[in-house]
Amino acid sequence: MREPTAEYWFIFYGHYIVLTKNNYQPPLSACLEGLKPYFIRQHALILPDNINYYCAEIDVEVDLMDELLLVPLRQALDLMSQEWHAAAAKAFAIINWDRNHQFCGRCGNATRFNSPAFERVCSVCKLLFYPRLSPSVIVLIKKEDHILMARGAHFP
């Protein structure tokens, strides 16, 4: 269960995420004093539930406190309760966007983060980079009391 006044951190090391051992959720800010010096990028996330979320990336595997563990992200989604999935996915997307857009795809010069707009801007040609949105749709096709079930041909 999320505490409404808490500050939760989604911390990534490559495709791994830091979770608490006791309940497999993102750690609270108070647990992270030993990790914060290792953050190479960090962002505040704006989500609709009025809880403070942050994401960060560490670039070295550090010794975690006893109450924390490093878990592959796909495995973490199985361990975390479903209420965390959307926030974890957004946090991972933001960290990847920031990591992958350090340099301009047009002219190759360094980009800089332009807060609070969640954009990176090229320092020379002024090209803007925004986090990618990847919406999905789930559709139910129904006729009377029958439901159409389909799958991709590439799945066994």
GROMACS .gro file of N, CA and C in nm:
model
  468
    1MET      N    1   0.084  -0.119   0.000
    1MET     CA    2   0.000   0.000   0.000
    1MET      C    3   0.088   0.124   0.000
    2ARG      N    4   0.055   0.220  -0.081
    2ARG     CA    5   0.133   0.343  -0.091
    2ARG      C    6   0.093   0.442   0.017
    3GLU      N    7   0.194   0.506   0.074
    3GLU     CA    8   0.169   0.612   0.172
    3GLU      C    9   0.156   0.744   0.096
    4PRO      N   10   0.046   0.820   0.115
    4PRO     CA   11   0.024   0.939   0.034
    4PRO      C   12   0.125   1.051   0.055
    5THR      N   13   0.193   1.057   0.168
    5THR     CA   14   0.289   1.166   0.190
    5THR      C   15   0.433   1.121   0.169
    6ALA      N   16   0.452   0.999   0.124
    6ALA     CA   17   0.587   0.943   0.109
    6ALA      C   18   0.650   0.985  -0.023
    7GLU      N   19   0.782   0.966  -0.032
    7GLU     CA   20   0.857   0.987  -0.155
    7GLU      C   21   0.918   0.855  -0.197
    8TYR      N   22   0.868   0.798  -0.304
    8TYR     CA   23   0.915   0.670  -0.355
    8TYR      C   24   1.015   0.692  -0.468
    9TRP      N   25   1.117   0.606  -0.472
    9TRP     CA   26   1.223   0.616  -0.573
    9TRP      C   27   1.231   0.489  -0.655
   10PHE      N   28   1.226   0.504  -0.787
   10PHE     CA   29   1.252   0.395  -0.880
   10PHE      C   30   1.397   0.412  -0.925
   11ILE      N   31   1.484   0.323  -0.879
   11ILE     CA   32   1.627   0.335  -0.907
   11ILE      C   33   1.667   0.219  -0.998
   12PHE      N   34   1.735   0.254  -1.108
   12PHE     CA   35   1.772   0.154  -1.208
   12PHE      C   36   1.922   0.144  -1.223
   13TYR      N   37   1.965   0.022  -1.248
   13TYR     CA   38   2.102  -0.008  -1.286
   13TYR      C   39   2.090  -0.096  -1.410
   14GLY      N   40   2.104  -0.036  -1.529
   14GLY     CA   41   2.078  -0.109  -1.652
   14GLY      C   42   1.933  -0.152  -1.656
   15HIS      N   43   1.910  -0.282  -1.674
   15HIS     CA   44   1.773  -0.335  -1.676
   15HIS      C   45   1.736  -0.397  -1.541
   16TYR      N   46   1.796  -0.348  -1.434
   16TYR     CA   47   1.765  -0.392  -1.299
   16TYR      C   48   1.703  -0.275  -1.223
   17ILE      N   49   1.620  -0.308  -1.126
   17ILE     CA   50   1.556  -0.207  -1.043
   17ILE      C   51   1.581  -0.242  -0.896
   18VAL      N   52   1.592  -0.140  -0.813
   18VAL     CA   53   1.610  -0.158  -0.669
   18VAL      C   54   1.472  -0.165  -0.604
   19LEU      N   55   1.448  -0.272  -0.527
   19LEU     CA   56   1.321  -0.289  -0.455
   19LEU      C   57   1.349  -0.319  -0.308
   20THR      N   58   1.248  -0.299  -0.225
   20THR     CA   59   1.260  -0.337  -0.085
   20THR      C   60   1.237  -0.488  -0.073
   21LYS      N   61   1.310  -0.551   0.018
   21LYS     CA   62   1.299  -0.697   0.035
   21LYS      C   63   1.166  -0.738   0.097
   22ASN      N   64   1.115  -0.659   0.190
   22ASN     CA   65   0.997  -0.704   0.265
   22ASN      C   66   0.867  -0.698   0.186
   23ASN      N   67   0.853  -0.603   0.091
   23ASN     CA   68   0.726  -0.593   0.019
   23ASN      C   69   0.742  -0.567  -0.131
   24TYR      N   70   0.861  -0.578  -0.184
   24TYR     CA   71   0.888  -0.564  -0.328
   24TYR      C   72   0.824  -0.439  -0.387
   25GLN      N   73   0.857  -0.327  -0.327
   25GLN     CA   74   0.813  -0.200  -0.382
   25GLN      C   75   0.931  -0.105  -0.386
   26PRO      N   76   0.918   0.008  -0.456
   26PRO     CA   77   1.029   0.103  -0.462
   26PRO      C   78   1.061   0.155  -0.322
   27PRO      N   79   1.187   0.178  -0.294
   27PRO     CA   80   1.224   0.226  -0.160
   27PRO      C   81   1.179   0.370  -0.137
   28LEU      N   82   1.160   0.400  -0.011
   28LEU     CA   83   1.129   0.537   0.031
   28LEU      C   84   1.256   0.618   0.034
   29SER      N   85   1.242   0.748   0.025
   29SER     CA   86   1.356   0.839   0.022
   29SER      C   87   1.448   0.821   0.143
   30ALA      N   88   1.391   0.795   0.258
   30ALA     CA   89   1.470   0.783   0.380
   30ALA      C   90   1.569   0.668   0.376
   31CYS      N   91   1.545   0.568   0.293
   31CYS     CA   92   1.633   0.449   0.284
   31CYS      C   93   1.752   0.471   0.191
   32LEU      N   94   1.762   0.585   0.127
   32LEU     CA   95   1.854   0.597   0.014
   32LEU      C   96   1.974   0.688   0.035
   33GLU      N   97   2.000   0.732   0.154
   33GLU     CA   98   2.112   0.826   0.174
   33GLU      C   99   2.244   0.768   0.123
   34GLY      N  100   2.266   0.639   0.138
   34GLY     CA  101   2.390   0.578   0.091
   34GLY      C  102   2.398   0.562  -0.060
   35LEU      N  103   2.282   0.565  -0.129
   35LEU     CA  104   2.281   0.548  -0.274
   35LEU      C  105   2.285   0.680  -0.350
   36LYS      N  106   2.234   0.786  -0.294
   36LYS     CA  107   2.221   0.912  -0.367
   36LYS      C  108   2.352   0.965  -0.426
   37PRO      N  109   2.468   0.945  -0.363
   37PRO     CA  110   2.591   0.991  -0.428
   37PRO      C  111   2.623   0.919  -0.559
   38TYR      N  112   2.561   0.803  -0.583
   38TYR     CA  113   2.587   0.725  -0.703
   38TYR      C  114   2.489   0.755  -0.816
   39PHE      N  115   2.392   0.843  -0.795
   39PHE     CA  116   2.294   0.877  -0.899
   39PHE      C  117   2.365   0.953  -1.011
   40ILE      N  118   2.347   0.907  -1.135
   40ILE     CA  119   2.404   0.980  -1.248
   40ILE      C  120   2.298   1.062  -1.321
   41ARG      N  121   2.173   1.028  -1.301
   41ARG     CA  122   2.061   1.109  -1.350
   41ARG      C  123   1.942   1.081  -1.260
   42GLN      N  124   1.859   1.183  -1.243
   42GLN     CA  125   1.740   1.166  -1.160
   42GLN      C  126   1.634   1.266  -1.205
   43HIS      N  127   1.509   1.225  -1.187
   43HIS     CA  128   1.396   1.308  -1.229
   43HIS      C  129   1.280   1.289  -1.133
   44ALA      N  130   1.201   1.393  -1.117
   44ALA     CA  131   1.074   1.382  -1.046
   44ALA      C  132   0.970   1.338  -1.149
   45LEU      N  133   0.882   1.248  -1.109
   45LEU     CA  134   0.776   1.201  -1.198
   45LEU      C  135   0.644   1.264  -1.155
   46ILE      N  136   0.566   1.304  -1.251
   46ILE     CA  137   0.435   1.360  -1.222
   46ILE      C  138   0.333   1.252  -1.257
   47LEU      N  139   0.264   1.203  -1.155
   47LEU     CA  140   0.162   1.102  -1.173
   47LEU      C  141   0.033   1.150  -1.107
   48PRO      N  142  -0.081   1.100  -1.150
   48PRO     CA  143  -0.208   1.158  -1.105
   48PRO      C  144  -0.252   1.125  -0.963
   49ASP      N  145  -0.176   1.053  -0.885
   49ASP     CA  146  -0.225   1.012  -0.753
   49ASP      C  147  -0.173   1.096  -0.637
   50ASN      N  148  -0.110   1.209  -0.663
   50ASN     CA  149  -0.062   1.303  -0.561
   50ASN      C  150   0.041   1.243  -0.466
   51ILE      N  151   0.116   1.144  -0.512
   51ILE     CA  152   0.225   1.087  -0.434
   51ILE      C  153   0.355   1.128  -0.505
   52ASN      N  154   0.458   1.157  -0.429
   52ASN     CA  155   0.585   1.199  -0.488
   52ASN      C  156   0.665   1.077  -0.534
   53TYR      N  157   0.691   1.072  -0.664
   53TYR     CA  158   0.771   0.965  -0.724
   53TYR      C  159   0.895   1.027  -0.788
   54TYR      N  160   1.005   0.955  -0.780
   54TYR     CA  161   1.129   0.998  -0.843
   54TYR      C  162   1.190   0.877  -0.911
   55CYS      N  163   1.270   0.903  -1.013
   55CYS     CA  164   1.345   0.794  -1.074
   55CYS      C  165   1.490   0.838  -1.084
   56ALA      N  166   1.578   0.741  -1.079
   56ALA     CA  167   1.721   0.768  -1.085
   56ALA      C  168   1.791   0.649  -1.146
   57GLU      N  169   1.914   0.675  -1.191
   57GLU     CA  170   1.997   0.568  -1.245
   57GLU      C  171   2.131   0.572  -1.174
   58ILE      N  172   2.181   0.455  -1.140
   58ILE     CA  173   2.317   0.443  -1.088
   58ILE      C  174   2.399   0.373  -1.196
   59ASP      N  175   2.527   0.408  -1.204
   59ASP     CA  176   2.608   0.352  -1.312
   59ASP      C  177   2.703   0.242  -1.267
   60VAL      N  178   2.705   0.214  -1.140
   60VAL     CA  179   2.788   0.106  -1.090
   60VAL      C  180   2.704   0.021  -0.995
   61GLU      N  181   2.737  -0.107  -0.989
   61GLU     CA  182   2.668  -0.192  -0.894
   61GLU      C  183   2.723  -0.160  -0.756
   62VAL      N  184   2.640  -0.106  -0.670
   62VAL     CA  185   2.684  -0.065  -0.537
   62VAL      C  186   2.635  -0.165  -0.434
   63ASP      N  187   2.697  -0.162  -0.317
   63ASP     CA  188   2.650  -0.245  -0.207
   63ASP      C  189   2.522  -0.184  -0.153
   64LEU      N  190   2.413  -0.261  -0.161
   64LEU     CA  191   2.284  -0.212  -0.114
   64LEU      C  192   2.267  -0.241   0.034
   65MET      N  193   2.188  -0.159   0.099
   65MET     CA  194   2.154  -0.185   0.238
   65MET      C  195   2.081  -0.319   0.247
   66ASP      N  196   2.080  -0.379   0.364
   66ASP     CA  197   2.022  -0.512   0.381
   66ASP      C  198   1.875  -0.520   0.341
   67GLU      N  199   1.802  -0.410   0.354
   67GLU     CA  200   1.658  -0.414   0.324
   67GLU      C  201   1.626  -0.395   0.176
   68LEU      N  202   1.730  -0.376   0.091
   68LEU     CA  203   1.708  -0.353  -0.052
   68LEU      C  204   1.770  -0.466  -0.135
   69LEU      N  205   1.714  -0.487  -0.254
   69LEU     CA  206   1.771  -0.586  -0.345
   69LEU      C  207   1.760  -0.536  -0.489
   70LEU      N  208   1.849  -0.585  -0.573
   70LEU     CA  209   1.855  -0.550  -0.715
   70LEU      C  210   1.790  -0.664  -0.793
   71VAL      N  211   1.684  -0.633  -0.870
   71VAL     CA  212   1.605  -0.736  -0.937
   71VAL      C  213   1.593  -0.700  -1.085
   72PRO      N  214   1.604  -0.798  -1.177
   72PRO     CA  215   1.578  -0.769  -1.318
   72PRO      C  216   1.437  -0.710  -1.332
   73LEU      N  217   1.423  -0.610  -1.418
   73LEU     CA  218   1.296  -0.538  -1.428
   73LEU      C  219   1.179  -0.629  -1.461
   74ARG      N  220   1.195  -0.721  -1.554
   74ARG     CA  221   1.084  -0.811  -1.589
   74ARG      C  222   1.042  -0.896  -1.469
   75GLN      N  223   1.138  -0.945  -1.393
   75GLN     CA  224   1.106  -1.022  -1.273
   75GLN      C  225   1.041  -0.933  -1.168
   76ALA      N  226   1.086  -0.808  -1.159
   76ALA     CA  227   1.030  -0.715  -1.061
   76ALA      C  228   0.882  -0.691  -1.087
   77LEU      N  229   0.841  -0.686  -1.213
   77LEU     CA  230   0.700  -0.664  -1.243
   77LEU      C  231   0.615  -0.780  -1.194
   78ASP      N  232   0.671  -0.901  -1.189
   78ASP     CA  233   0.600  -1.015  -1.132
   78ASP      C  234   0.594  -1.007  -0.980
   79LEU      N  235   0.699  -0.951  -0.917
   79LEU     CA  236   0.706  -0.944  -0.772
   79LEU      C  237   0.625  -0.828  -0.713
   80MET      N  238   0.625  -0.715  -0.783
   80MET     CA  239   0.555  -0.596  -0.733
   80MET      C  240   0.404  -0.614  -0.748
   81SER      N  241   0.330  -0.550  -0.658
   81SER     CA  242   0.185  -0.550  -0.676
   81SER      C  243   0.152  -0.466  -0.799
   82GLN      N  244   0.038  -0.492  -0.859
   82GLN     CA  245   0.002  -0.430  -0.985
   82GLN      C  246  -0.009  -0.278  -0.975
   83GLU      N  247  -0.035  -0.225  -0.857
   83GLU     CA  248  -0.048  -0.080  -0.842
   83GLU      C  249   0.081  -0.006  -0.876
   84TRP      N  250   0.195  -0.076  -0.878
   84TRP     CA  251   0.324  -0.013  -0.908
   84TRP      C  252   0.362  -0.019  -1.055
   85HIS      N  253   0.296  -0.100  -1.135
   85HIS     CA  254   0.341  -0.126  -1.272
   85HIS      C  255   0.348  -0.001  -1.359
   86ALA      N  256   0.245   0.080  -1.360
   86ALA     CA  257   0.243   0.198  -1.448
   86ALA      C  258   0.353   0.297  -1.409
   87ALA      N  259   0.372   0.319  -1.279
   87ALA     CA  260   0.475   0.412  -1.234
   87ALA      C  261   0.615   0.359  -1.266
   88ALA      N  262   0.636   0.228  -1.248
   88ALA     CA  263   0.766   0.169  -1.279
   88ALA      C  264   0.795   0.178  -1.428
   89ALA      N  265   0.696   0.153  -1.511
   89ALA     CA  266   0.716   0.161  -1.657
   89ALA      C  267   0.748   0.304  -1.699
   90LYS      N  268   0.678   0.402  -1.641
   90LYS     CA  269   0.706   0.542  -1.675
   90LYS      C  270   0.846   0.580  -1.629
   91ALA      N  271   0.884   0.539  -1.509
   91ALA     CA  272   1.017   0.570  -1.457
   91ALA      C  273   1.126   0.512  -1.546
   92PHE      N  274   1.111   0.388  -1.588
   92PHE     CA  275   1.210   0.324  -1.675
   92PHE      C  276   1.217   0.395  -1.810
   93ALA      N  277   1.102   0.434  -1.864
   93ALA     CA  278   1.099   0.505  -1.992
   93ALA      C  279   1.170   0.640  -1.982
   94ILE      N  280   1.150   0.712  -1.874
   94ILE     CA  281   1.214   0.843  -1.855
   94ILE      C  282   1.365   0.827  -1.843
   95ILE      N  283   1.410   0.729  -1.765
   95ILE     CA  284   1.555   0.708  -1.749
   95ILE      C  285   1.618   0.669  -1.883
   96ASN      N  286   1.554   0.580  -1.959
   96ASN     CA  287   1.607   0.540  -2.089
   96ASN      C  288   1.609   0.656  -2.187
   97TRP      N  289   1.505   0.736  -2.189
   97TRP     CA  290   1.500   0.853  -2.276
   97TRP      C  291   1.616   0.947  -2.243
   98ASP      N  292   1.636   0.975  -2.115
   98ASP     CA  293   1.742   1.067  -2.076
   98ASP      C  294   1.881   1.011  -2.112
   99ARG      N  295   1.901   0.881  -2.088
   99ARG     CA  296   2.029   0.818  -2.119
   99ARG      C  297   2.057   0.817  -2.269
  100ASN      N  298   1.954   0.791  -2.349
  100ASN     CA  299   1.972   0.773  -2.493
  100ASN      C  300   1.970   0.902  -2.574
  101HIS      N  301   1.946   1.015  -2.510
  101HIS     CA  302   1.942   1.142  -2.582
  101HIS      C  303   2.041   1.243  -2.524
  102GLN      N  304   2.156   1.196  -2.485
  102GLN     CA  305   2.261   1.284  -2.435
  102GLN      C  306   2.323   1.366  -2.549
  103PHE      N  307   2.312   1.314  -2.671
  103PHE     CA  308   2.368   1.380  -2.788
  103PHE      C  309   2.262   1.390  -2.896
  104CYS      N  310   2.272   1.493  -2.976
  104CYS     CA  311   2.175   1.521  -3.081
  104CYS      C  312   2.187   1.420  -3.195
  105GLY      N  313   2.074   1.370  -3.240
  105GLY     CA  314   2.072   1.278  -3.353
  105GLY      C  315   2.092   1.347  -3.486
  106ARG      N  316   2.078   1.478  -3.490
  106ARG     CA  317   2.096   1.553  -3.615
  106ARG      C  318   2.241   1.598  -3.633
  107CYS      N  319   2.298   1.664  -3.530
  107CYS     CA  320   2.431   1.724  -3.549
  107CYS      C  321   2.538   1.663  -3.458
  108GLY      N  322   2.499   1.579  -3.361
  108GLY     CA  323   2.596   1.510  -3.277
  108GLY      C  324   2.645   1.587  -3.156
  109ASN      N  325   2.598   1.710  -3.136
  109ASN     CA  326   2.641   1.788  -3.020
  109ASN      C  327   2.564   1.748  -2.895
  110ALA      N  328   2.615   1.789  -2.781
  110ALA     CA  329   2.552   1.755  -2.653
  110ALA      C  330   2.415   1.821  -2.641
  111THR      N  331   2.324   1.750  -2.573
  111THR     CA  332   2.194   1.808  -2.542
  111THR      C  333   2.191   1.843  -2.394
  112ARG      N  334   2.096   1.926  -2.357
  112ARG     CA  335   2.080   1.959  -2.215
  112ARG      C  336   1.934   1.941  -2.179
  113PHE      N  337   1.914   1.905  -2.053
  113PHE     CA  338   1.777   1.886  -2.001
  113PHE      C  339   1.714   2.021  -1.980
  114ASN      N  340   1.593   2.037  -2.030
  114ASN     CA  341   1.519   2.162  -2.015
  114ASN      C  342   1.401   2.138  -1.922
  115SER      N  343   1.419   2.172  -1.796
  115SER     CA  344   1.315   2.150  -1.696
  115SER      C  345   1.225   2.272  -1.694
  116PRO      N  346   1.100   2.264  -1.663
  116PRO     CA  347   1.021   2.147  -1.623
  116PRO      C  348   0.948   2.081  -1.740
  117ALA      N  349   0.988   2.109  -1.862
  117ALA     CA  350   0.912   2.064  -1.979
  117ALA      C  351   0.937   1.918  -2.016
  118PHE      N  352   1.026   1.848  -1.950
  118PHE     CA  353   1.064   1.711  -1.987
  118PHE      C  354   1.104   1.706  -2.133
  119GLU      N  355   1.202   1.787  -2.165
  119GLU     CA  356   1.259   1.785  -2.298
  119GLU      C  357   1.409   1.801  -2.288
  120ARG      N  358   1.478   1.747  -2.386
  120ARG     CA  359   1.621   1.771  -2.402
  120ARG      C  360   1.634   1.854  -2.528
  121VAL      N  361   1.724   1.951  -2.526
  121VAL     CA  362   1.741   2.039  -2.640
  121VAL      C  363   1.888   2.040  -2.680
  122CYS      N  364   1.912   2.034  -2.811
  122CYS     CA  365   2.049   2.038  -2.862
  122CYS      C  366   2.106   2.177  -2.838
  123SER      N  367   2.227   2.180  -2.791
  123SER     CA  368   2.292   2.307  -2.759
  123SER      C  369   2.329   2.386  -2.884
  124VAL      N  370   2.333   2.321  -3.002
  124VAL     CA  371   2.374   2.389  -3.124
  124VAL      C  372   2.255   2.411  -3.219
  125CYS      N  373   2.192   2.303  -3.264
  125CYS     CA  374   2.085   2.317  -3.365
  125CYS      C  375   1.946   2.332  -3.305
  126LYS      N  376   1.935   2.322  -3.173
  126LYS     CA  377   1.810   2.344  -3.099
  126LYS      C  378   1.702   2.239  -3.126
  127LEU      N  379   1.740   2.123  -3.178
  127LEU     CA  380   1.644   2.013  -3.196
  127LEU      C  381   1.596   1.967  -3.059
  128LEU      N  382   1.466   1.941  -3.046
  128LEU     CA  383   1.408   1.900  -2.919
  128LEU      C  384   1.385   1.749  -2.917
  129PHE      N  385   1.404   1.688  -2.799
  129PHE     CA  386   1.381   1.546  -2.779
  129PHE      C  387   1.288   1.529  -2.660
  130TYR      N  388   1.180   1.455  -2.681
  130TYR     CA  389   1.082   1.431  -2.576
  130TYR      C  390   1.076   1.281  -2.546
  131PRO      N  391   1.032   1.243  -2.426
  131PRO     CA  392   1.013   1.100  -2.399
  131PRO      C  393   0.910   1.041  -2.494
  132ARG      N  394   0.934   0.918  -2.533
  132ARG     CA  395   0.844   0.850  -2.626
  132ARG      C  396   0.718   0.805  -2.553
  133LEU      N  397   0.606   0.825  -2.617
  133LEU     CA  398   0.479   0.773  -2.568
  133LEU      C  399   0.448   0.647  -2.646
  134SER      N  400   0.414   0.540  -2.576
  134SER     CA  401   0.383   0.413  -2.643
  134SER      C  402   0.247   0.364  -2.595
  135PRO      N  403   0.140   0.425  -2.647
  135PRO     CA  404   0.007   0.383  -2.602
  135PRO      C  405  -0.028   0.246  -2.657
  136SER      N  406  -0.119   0.180  -2.590
  136SER     CA  407  -0.168   0.052  -2.639
  136SER      C  408  -0.320   0.048  -2.620
  137VAL      N  409  -0.383  -0.040  -2.695
  137VAL     CA  410  -0.528  -0.052  -2.690
  137VAL      C  411  -0.562  -0.200  -2.676
  138ILE      N  412  -0.656  -0.229  -2.589
  138ILE     CA  413  -0.709  -0.365  -2.576
  138ILE      C  414  -0.854  -0.359  -2.621
  139VAL      N  415  -0.890  -0.449  -2.712
  139VAL     CA  416  -1.023  -0.446  -2.772
  139VAL      C  417  -1.091  -0.581  -2.751
  140LEU      N  418  -1.217  -0.577  -2.718
  140LEU     CA  419  -1.299  -0.697  -2.707
  140LEU      C  420  -1.392  -0.700  -2.828
  141ILE      N  421  -1.384  -0.807  -2.907
  141ILE     CA  422  -1.474  -0.823  -3.021
  141ILE      C  423  -1.573  -0.933  -2.983
  142LYS      N  424  -1.699  -0.892  -2.978
  142LYS     CA  425  -1.802  -0.981  -2.925
  142LYS      C  426  -1.919  -0.986  -3.023
  143LYS      N  427  -1.974  -1.107  -3.041
  143LYS     CA  428  -2.096  -1.124  -3.121
  143LYS      C  429  -2.186  -1.218  -3.042
  144GLU      N  430  -2.299  -1.166  -2.998
  144GLU     CA  431  -2.391  -1.238  -2.912
  144GLU      C  432  -2.314  -1.287  -2.789
  145ASP      N  433  -2.307  -1.418  -2.766
  145ASP     CA  434  -2.234  -1.468  -2.649
  145ASP      C  435  -2.098  -1.527  -2.686
  146HIS      N  436  -2.044  -1.489  -2.802
  146HIS     CA  437  -1.914  -1.537  -2.847
  146HIS      C  438  -1.812  -1.424  -2.843
  147ILE      N  439  -1.690  -1.459  -2.810
  147ILE     CA  440  -1.578  -1.363  -2.808
  147ILE      C  441  -1.474  -1.412  -2.908
  148LEU      N  442  -1.425  -1.320  -2.991
  148LEU     CA  443  -1.319  -1.355  -3.085
  148LEU      C  444  -1.187  -1.360  -3.009
  149MET      N  445  -1.120  -1.474  -3.015
  149MET     CA  446  -0.989  -1.491  -2.952
  149MET      C  447  -0.887  -1.505  -3.065
  150ALA      N  448  -0.782  -1.425  -3.057
  150ALA     CA  449  -0.680  -1.429  -3.161
  150ALA      C  450  -0.542  -1.420  -3.097
  151ARG      N  451  -0.442  -1.461  -3.171
  151ARG     CA  452  -0.305  -1.450  -3.125
  151ARG      C  453  -0.215  -1.431  -3.245
  152GLY      N  454  -0.096  -1.380  -3.219
  152GLY     CA  455   0.001  -1.363  -3.326
  152GLY      C  456   0.049  -1.498  -3.377
  153ALA      N  457   0.069  -1.508  -3.508
  153ALA     CA  458   0.114  -1.634  -3.568
  153ALA      C  459   0.254  -1.675  -3.521
  154HIS      N  460   0.332  -1.578  -3.470
  154HIS     CA  461   0.468  -1.609  -3.425
  154HIS      C  462   0.474  -1.667  -3.283
  155PHE      N  463   0.360  -1.673  -3.214
  155PHE     CA  464   0.357  -1.734  -3.081
  155PHE      C  465   0.322  -1.880  -3.092
  156PRO      N  466   0.385  -1.966  -3.012
  156PRO     CA  467   0.352  -2.109  -3.020
  156PRO      C  468   0.210  -2.139  -2.971
   0.00000   0.00000   0.00000
